[in-house]
PDB file of C-alpha atoms in Angstrom:
ATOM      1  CA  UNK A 817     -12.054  17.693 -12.334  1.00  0.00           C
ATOM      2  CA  UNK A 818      -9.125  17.830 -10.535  1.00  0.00           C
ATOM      3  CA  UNK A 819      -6.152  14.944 -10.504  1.00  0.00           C
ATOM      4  CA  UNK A 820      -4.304  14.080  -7.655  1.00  0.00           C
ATOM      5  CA  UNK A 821      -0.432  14.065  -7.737  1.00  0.00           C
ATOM      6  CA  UNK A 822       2.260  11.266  -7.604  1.00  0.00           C
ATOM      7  CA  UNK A 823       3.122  11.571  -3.812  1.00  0.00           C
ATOM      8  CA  UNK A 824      -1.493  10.661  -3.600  1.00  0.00           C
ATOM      9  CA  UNK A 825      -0.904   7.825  -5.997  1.00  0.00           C
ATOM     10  CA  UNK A 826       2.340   6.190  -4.576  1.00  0.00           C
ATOM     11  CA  UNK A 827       0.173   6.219  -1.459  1.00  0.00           C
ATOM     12  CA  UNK A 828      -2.620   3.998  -3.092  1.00  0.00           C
ATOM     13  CA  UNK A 829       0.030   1.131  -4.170  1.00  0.00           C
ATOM     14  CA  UNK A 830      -0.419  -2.480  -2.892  1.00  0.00           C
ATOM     15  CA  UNK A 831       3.330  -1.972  -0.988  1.00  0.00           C
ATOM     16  CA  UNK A 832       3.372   0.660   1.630  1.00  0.00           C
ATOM     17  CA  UNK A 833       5.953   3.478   0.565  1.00  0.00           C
ATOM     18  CA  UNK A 834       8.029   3.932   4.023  1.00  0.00           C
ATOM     19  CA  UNK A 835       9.026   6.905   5.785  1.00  0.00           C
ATOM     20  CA  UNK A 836      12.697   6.622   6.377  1.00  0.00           C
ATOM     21  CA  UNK A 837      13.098   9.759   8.461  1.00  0.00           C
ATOM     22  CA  UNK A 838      10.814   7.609  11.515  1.00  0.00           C
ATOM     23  CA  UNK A 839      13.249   6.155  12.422  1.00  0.00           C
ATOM     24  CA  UNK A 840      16.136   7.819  10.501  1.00  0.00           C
ATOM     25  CA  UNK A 841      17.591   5.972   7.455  1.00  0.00           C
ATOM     26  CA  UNK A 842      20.181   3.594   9.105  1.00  0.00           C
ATOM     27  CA  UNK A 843      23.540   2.390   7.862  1.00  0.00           C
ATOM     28  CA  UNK A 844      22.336  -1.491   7.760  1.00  0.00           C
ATOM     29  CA  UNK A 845      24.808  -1.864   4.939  1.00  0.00           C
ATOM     30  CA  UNK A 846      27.742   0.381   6.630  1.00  0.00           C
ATOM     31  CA  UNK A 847      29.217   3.106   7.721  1.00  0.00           C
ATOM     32  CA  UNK A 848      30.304   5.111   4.801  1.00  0.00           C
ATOM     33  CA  UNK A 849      26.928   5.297   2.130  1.00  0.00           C
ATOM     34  CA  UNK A 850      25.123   7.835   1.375  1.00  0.00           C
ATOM     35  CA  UNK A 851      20.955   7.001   0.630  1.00  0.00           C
ATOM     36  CA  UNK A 852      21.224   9.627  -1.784  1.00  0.00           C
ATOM     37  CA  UNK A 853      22.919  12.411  -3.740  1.00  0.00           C
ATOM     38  CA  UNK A 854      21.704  15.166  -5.408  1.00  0.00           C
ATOM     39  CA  UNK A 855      23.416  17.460  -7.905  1.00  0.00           C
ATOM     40  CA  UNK A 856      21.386  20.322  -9.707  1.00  0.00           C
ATOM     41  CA  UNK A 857      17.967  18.870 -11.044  1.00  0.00           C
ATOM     42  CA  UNK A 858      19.302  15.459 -10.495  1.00  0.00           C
ATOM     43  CA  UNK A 859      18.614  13.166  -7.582  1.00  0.00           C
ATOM     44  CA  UNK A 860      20.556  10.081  -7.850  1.00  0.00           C
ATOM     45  CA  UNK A 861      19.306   6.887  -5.316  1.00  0.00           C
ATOM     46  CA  UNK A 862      21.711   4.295  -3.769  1.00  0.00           C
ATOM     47  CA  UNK A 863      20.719   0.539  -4.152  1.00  0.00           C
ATOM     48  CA  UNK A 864      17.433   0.055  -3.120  1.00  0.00           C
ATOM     49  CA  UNK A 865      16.151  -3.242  -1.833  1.00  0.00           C
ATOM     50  CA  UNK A 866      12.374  -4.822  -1.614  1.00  0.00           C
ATOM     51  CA  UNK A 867      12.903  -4.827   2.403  1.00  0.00           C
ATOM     52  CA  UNK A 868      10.665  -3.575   5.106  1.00  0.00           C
ATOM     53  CA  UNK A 869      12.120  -0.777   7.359  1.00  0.00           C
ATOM     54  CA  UNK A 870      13.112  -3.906  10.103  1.00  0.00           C
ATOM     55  CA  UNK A 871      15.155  -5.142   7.417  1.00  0.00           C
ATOM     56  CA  UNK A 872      12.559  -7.988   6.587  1.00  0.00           C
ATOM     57  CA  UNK A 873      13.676  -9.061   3.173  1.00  0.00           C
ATOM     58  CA  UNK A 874      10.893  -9.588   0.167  1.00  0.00           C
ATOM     59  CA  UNK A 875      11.273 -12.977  -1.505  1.00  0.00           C
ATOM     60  CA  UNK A 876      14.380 -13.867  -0.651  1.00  0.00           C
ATOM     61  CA  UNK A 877      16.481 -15.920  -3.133  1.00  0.00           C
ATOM     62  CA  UNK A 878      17.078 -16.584  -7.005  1.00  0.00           C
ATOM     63  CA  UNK A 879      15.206 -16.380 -10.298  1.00  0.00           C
ATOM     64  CA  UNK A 880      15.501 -19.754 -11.745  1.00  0.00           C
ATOM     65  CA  UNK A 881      16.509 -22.064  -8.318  1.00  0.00           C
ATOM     66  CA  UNK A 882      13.642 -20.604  -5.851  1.00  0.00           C
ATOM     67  CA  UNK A 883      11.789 -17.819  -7.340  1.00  0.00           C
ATOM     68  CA  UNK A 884       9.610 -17.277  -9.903  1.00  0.00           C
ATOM     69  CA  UNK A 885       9.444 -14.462 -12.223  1.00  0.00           C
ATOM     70  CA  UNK A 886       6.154 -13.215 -10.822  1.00  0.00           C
ATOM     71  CA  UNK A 887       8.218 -13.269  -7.379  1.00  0.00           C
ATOM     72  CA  UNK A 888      10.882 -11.011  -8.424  1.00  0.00           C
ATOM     73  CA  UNK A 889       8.664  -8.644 -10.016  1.00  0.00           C
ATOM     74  CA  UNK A 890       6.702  -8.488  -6.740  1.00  0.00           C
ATOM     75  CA  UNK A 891      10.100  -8.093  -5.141  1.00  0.00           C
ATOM     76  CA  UNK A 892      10.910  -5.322  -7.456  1.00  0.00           C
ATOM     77  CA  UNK A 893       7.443  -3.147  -7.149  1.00  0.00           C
ATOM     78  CA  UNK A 894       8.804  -3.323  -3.422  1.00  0.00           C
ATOM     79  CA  UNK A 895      12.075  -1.898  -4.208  1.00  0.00           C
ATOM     80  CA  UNK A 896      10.253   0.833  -6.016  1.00  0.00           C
ATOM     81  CA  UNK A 897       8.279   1.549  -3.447  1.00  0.00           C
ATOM     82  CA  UNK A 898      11.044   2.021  -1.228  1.00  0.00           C
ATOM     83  CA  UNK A 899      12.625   4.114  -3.971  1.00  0.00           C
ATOM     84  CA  UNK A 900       9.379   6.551  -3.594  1.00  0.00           C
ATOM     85  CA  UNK A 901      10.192   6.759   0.446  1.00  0.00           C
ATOM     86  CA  UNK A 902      13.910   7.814  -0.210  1.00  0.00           C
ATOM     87  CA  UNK A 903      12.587  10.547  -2.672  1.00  0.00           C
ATOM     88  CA  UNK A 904      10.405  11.612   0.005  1.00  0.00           C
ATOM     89  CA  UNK A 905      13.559  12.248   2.640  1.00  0.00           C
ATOM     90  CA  UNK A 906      15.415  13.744  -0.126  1.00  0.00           C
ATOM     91  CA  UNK A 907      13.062  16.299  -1.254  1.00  0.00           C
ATOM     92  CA  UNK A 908       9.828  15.867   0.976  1.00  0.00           C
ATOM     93  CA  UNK A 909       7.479  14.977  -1.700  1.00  0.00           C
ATOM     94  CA  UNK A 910       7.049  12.947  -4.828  1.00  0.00           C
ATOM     95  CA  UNK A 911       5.031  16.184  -6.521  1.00  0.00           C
ATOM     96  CA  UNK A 912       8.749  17.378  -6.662  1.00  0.00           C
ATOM     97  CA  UNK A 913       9.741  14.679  -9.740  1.00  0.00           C
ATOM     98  CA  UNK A 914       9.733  15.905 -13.037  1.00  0.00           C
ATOM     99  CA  UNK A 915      10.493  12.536 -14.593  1.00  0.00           C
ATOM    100  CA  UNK A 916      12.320   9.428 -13.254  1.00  0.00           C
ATOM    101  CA  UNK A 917      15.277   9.310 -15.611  1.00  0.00           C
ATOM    102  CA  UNK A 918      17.370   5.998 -15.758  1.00  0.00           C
ATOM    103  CA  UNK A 919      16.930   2.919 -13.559  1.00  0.00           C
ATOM    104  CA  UNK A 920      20.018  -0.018 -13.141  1.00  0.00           C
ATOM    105  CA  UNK A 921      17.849  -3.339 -11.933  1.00  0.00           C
ATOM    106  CA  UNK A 922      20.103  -6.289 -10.625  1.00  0.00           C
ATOM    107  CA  UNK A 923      18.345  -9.721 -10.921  1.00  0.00           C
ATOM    108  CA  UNK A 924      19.669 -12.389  -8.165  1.00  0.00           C
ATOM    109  CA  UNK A 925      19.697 -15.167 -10.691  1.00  0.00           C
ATOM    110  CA  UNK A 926      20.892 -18.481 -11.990  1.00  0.00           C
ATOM    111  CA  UNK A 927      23.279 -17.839 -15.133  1.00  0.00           C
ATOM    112  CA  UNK A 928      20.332 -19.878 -17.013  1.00  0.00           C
ATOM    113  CA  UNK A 929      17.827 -17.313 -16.028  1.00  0.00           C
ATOM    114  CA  UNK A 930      17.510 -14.807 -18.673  1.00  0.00           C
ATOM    115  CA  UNK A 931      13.892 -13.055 -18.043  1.00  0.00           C
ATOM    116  CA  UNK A 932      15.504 -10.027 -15.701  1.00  0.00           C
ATOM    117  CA  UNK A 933      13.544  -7.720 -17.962  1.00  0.00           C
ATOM    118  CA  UNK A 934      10.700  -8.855 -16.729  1.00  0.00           C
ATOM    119  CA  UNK A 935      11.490  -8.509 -13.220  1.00  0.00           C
ATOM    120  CA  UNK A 936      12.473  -4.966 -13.684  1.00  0.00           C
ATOM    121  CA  UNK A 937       9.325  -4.461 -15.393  1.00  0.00           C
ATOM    122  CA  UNK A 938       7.901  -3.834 -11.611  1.00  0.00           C
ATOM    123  CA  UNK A 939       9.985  -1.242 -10.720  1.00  0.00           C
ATOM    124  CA  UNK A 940       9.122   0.404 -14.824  1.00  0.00           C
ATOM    125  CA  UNK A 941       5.110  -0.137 -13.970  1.00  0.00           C
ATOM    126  CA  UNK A 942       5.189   1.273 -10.301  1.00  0.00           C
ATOM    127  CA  UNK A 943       6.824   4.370 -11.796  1.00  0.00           C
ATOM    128  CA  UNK A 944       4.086   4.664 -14.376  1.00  0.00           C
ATOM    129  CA  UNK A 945       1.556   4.416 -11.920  1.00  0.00           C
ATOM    130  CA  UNK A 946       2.631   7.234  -9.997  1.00  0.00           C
ATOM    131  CA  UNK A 947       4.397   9.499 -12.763  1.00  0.00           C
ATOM    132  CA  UNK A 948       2.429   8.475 -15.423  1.00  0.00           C
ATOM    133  CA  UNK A 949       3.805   9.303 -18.684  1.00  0.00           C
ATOM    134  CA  UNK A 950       6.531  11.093 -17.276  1.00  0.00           C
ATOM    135  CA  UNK A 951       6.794   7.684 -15.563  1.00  0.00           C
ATOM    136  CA  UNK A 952       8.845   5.818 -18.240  1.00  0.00           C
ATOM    137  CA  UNK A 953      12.286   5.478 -17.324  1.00  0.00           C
ATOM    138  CA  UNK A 954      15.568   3.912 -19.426  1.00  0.00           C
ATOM    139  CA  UNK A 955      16.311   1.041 -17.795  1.00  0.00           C
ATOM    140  CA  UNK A 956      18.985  -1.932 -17.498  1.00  0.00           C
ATOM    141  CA  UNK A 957      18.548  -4.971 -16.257  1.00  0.00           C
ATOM    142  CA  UNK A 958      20.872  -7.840 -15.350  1.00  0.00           C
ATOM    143  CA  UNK A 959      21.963 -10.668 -13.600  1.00  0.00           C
ATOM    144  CA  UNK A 960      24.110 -11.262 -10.566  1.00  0.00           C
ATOM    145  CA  UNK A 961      24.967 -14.386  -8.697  1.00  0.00           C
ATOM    146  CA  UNK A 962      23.738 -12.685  -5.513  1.00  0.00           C
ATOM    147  CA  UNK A 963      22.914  -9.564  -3.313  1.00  0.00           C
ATOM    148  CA  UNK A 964      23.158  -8.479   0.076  1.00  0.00           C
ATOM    149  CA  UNK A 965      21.124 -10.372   3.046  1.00  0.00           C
ATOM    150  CA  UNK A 966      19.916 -12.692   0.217  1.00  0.00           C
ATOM    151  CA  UNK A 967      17.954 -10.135  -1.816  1.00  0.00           C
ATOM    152  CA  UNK A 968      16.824 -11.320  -5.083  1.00  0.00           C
ATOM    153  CA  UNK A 969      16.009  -7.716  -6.561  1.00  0.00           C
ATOM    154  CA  UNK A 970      17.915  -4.004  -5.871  1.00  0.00           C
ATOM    155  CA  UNK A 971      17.581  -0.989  -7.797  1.00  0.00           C
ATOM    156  CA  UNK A 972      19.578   2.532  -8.419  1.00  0.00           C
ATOM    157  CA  UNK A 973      16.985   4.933  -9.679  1.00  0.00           C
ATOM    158  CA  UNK A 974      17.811   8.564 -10.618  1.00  0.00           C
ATOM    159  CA  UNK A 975      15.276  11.236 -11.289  1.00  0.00           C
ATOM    160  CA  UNK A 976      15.133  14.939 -12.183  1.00  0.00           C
ATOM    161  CA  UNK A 977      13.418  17.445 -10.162  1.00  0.00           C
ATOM    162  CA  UNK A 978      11.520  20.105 -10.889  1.00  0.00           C
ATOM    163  CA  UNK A 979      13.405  23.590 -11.452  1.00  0.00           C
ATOM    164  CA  UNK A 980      13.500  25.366  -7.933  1.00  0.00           C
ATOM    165  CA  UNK A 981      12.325  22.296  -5.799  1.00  0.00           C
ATOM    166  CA  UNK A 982      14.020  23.134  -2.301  1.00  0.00           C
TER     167      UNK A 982
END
């Protein structure tokens, strides 16, 4: 029996991965980023956010004054969902990950809050879902007092490639 791949499991997740070449990947947050960067095996992500490709914004807010924790992990399977789109523009399919490597999860919190870890635990379980073993991922997680357009969750995910992927 055969298995599908990561790029026909991302597509079964609850959030919709988007295609960010339709339209092209804008410069909502300015001029000079770059969505991504890849050197050698390594494909490095810039701060993804659990927005919708109008720049609709996922749970807006903080852990501990308006969120829950169940919000921000919702917020944060988003984020990783959008992580799986930018993967797709860099290198045209998810099939093309050997293994996530190391994810950097920034919690919009309260300085009371201190369950981040489980709000990163969406983006850990979405990459598991797809990747499956390979899917496990070092990970940090912290607090901020805020993010941009009132975000409560973004994420910098890099992951290796597989050895010749164009």
């Amino acid at each position: 029996m055969a298995t599908d791949g990561p790029d026909a499991r991302a597509d079964r997740l609850e959030h919709i991965v988007p295609d960010y070449s339709d339209p092209p990947y804008g410069a909502r947050y300015g001029k000079q980023l770059k969505a991504f960067h890849r050197t050698g095996s390594l494909l490095i992500l810039g701060g993804m956010t659990p927005e919708d490709r109008d720049g609709t914004v996922l749970n807006p807010g903080r852990l501990g004054e308006n969120l829950t924790v169940e919000q921000g992990y919702v917020a944060a399977r988003k984020a990783a969902a959008n992580c799986l789109g930018m993967i797709r523009l860099a290198v045209g399919s998810l099939d093309h990950v050997l293994a996530p490597v190391q994810m950097l999860g920034f919690v919009a919190a309260t300085p009371d809050f201190d369950r981040h870890h489980e709000v990163g635990e969406g983006v850990s379980d979405v990459l598991a879902e797809v990747f499956g073993e390979a899917g496990a991922v070092t990970r940090a997680n912290m607090g901020v007092t805020s993010l941009a357009r009132g975000n409560c969750y973004e994420v910098l995910l890099t992951v290796e490639l597989h050895p010749n992927t164009p």
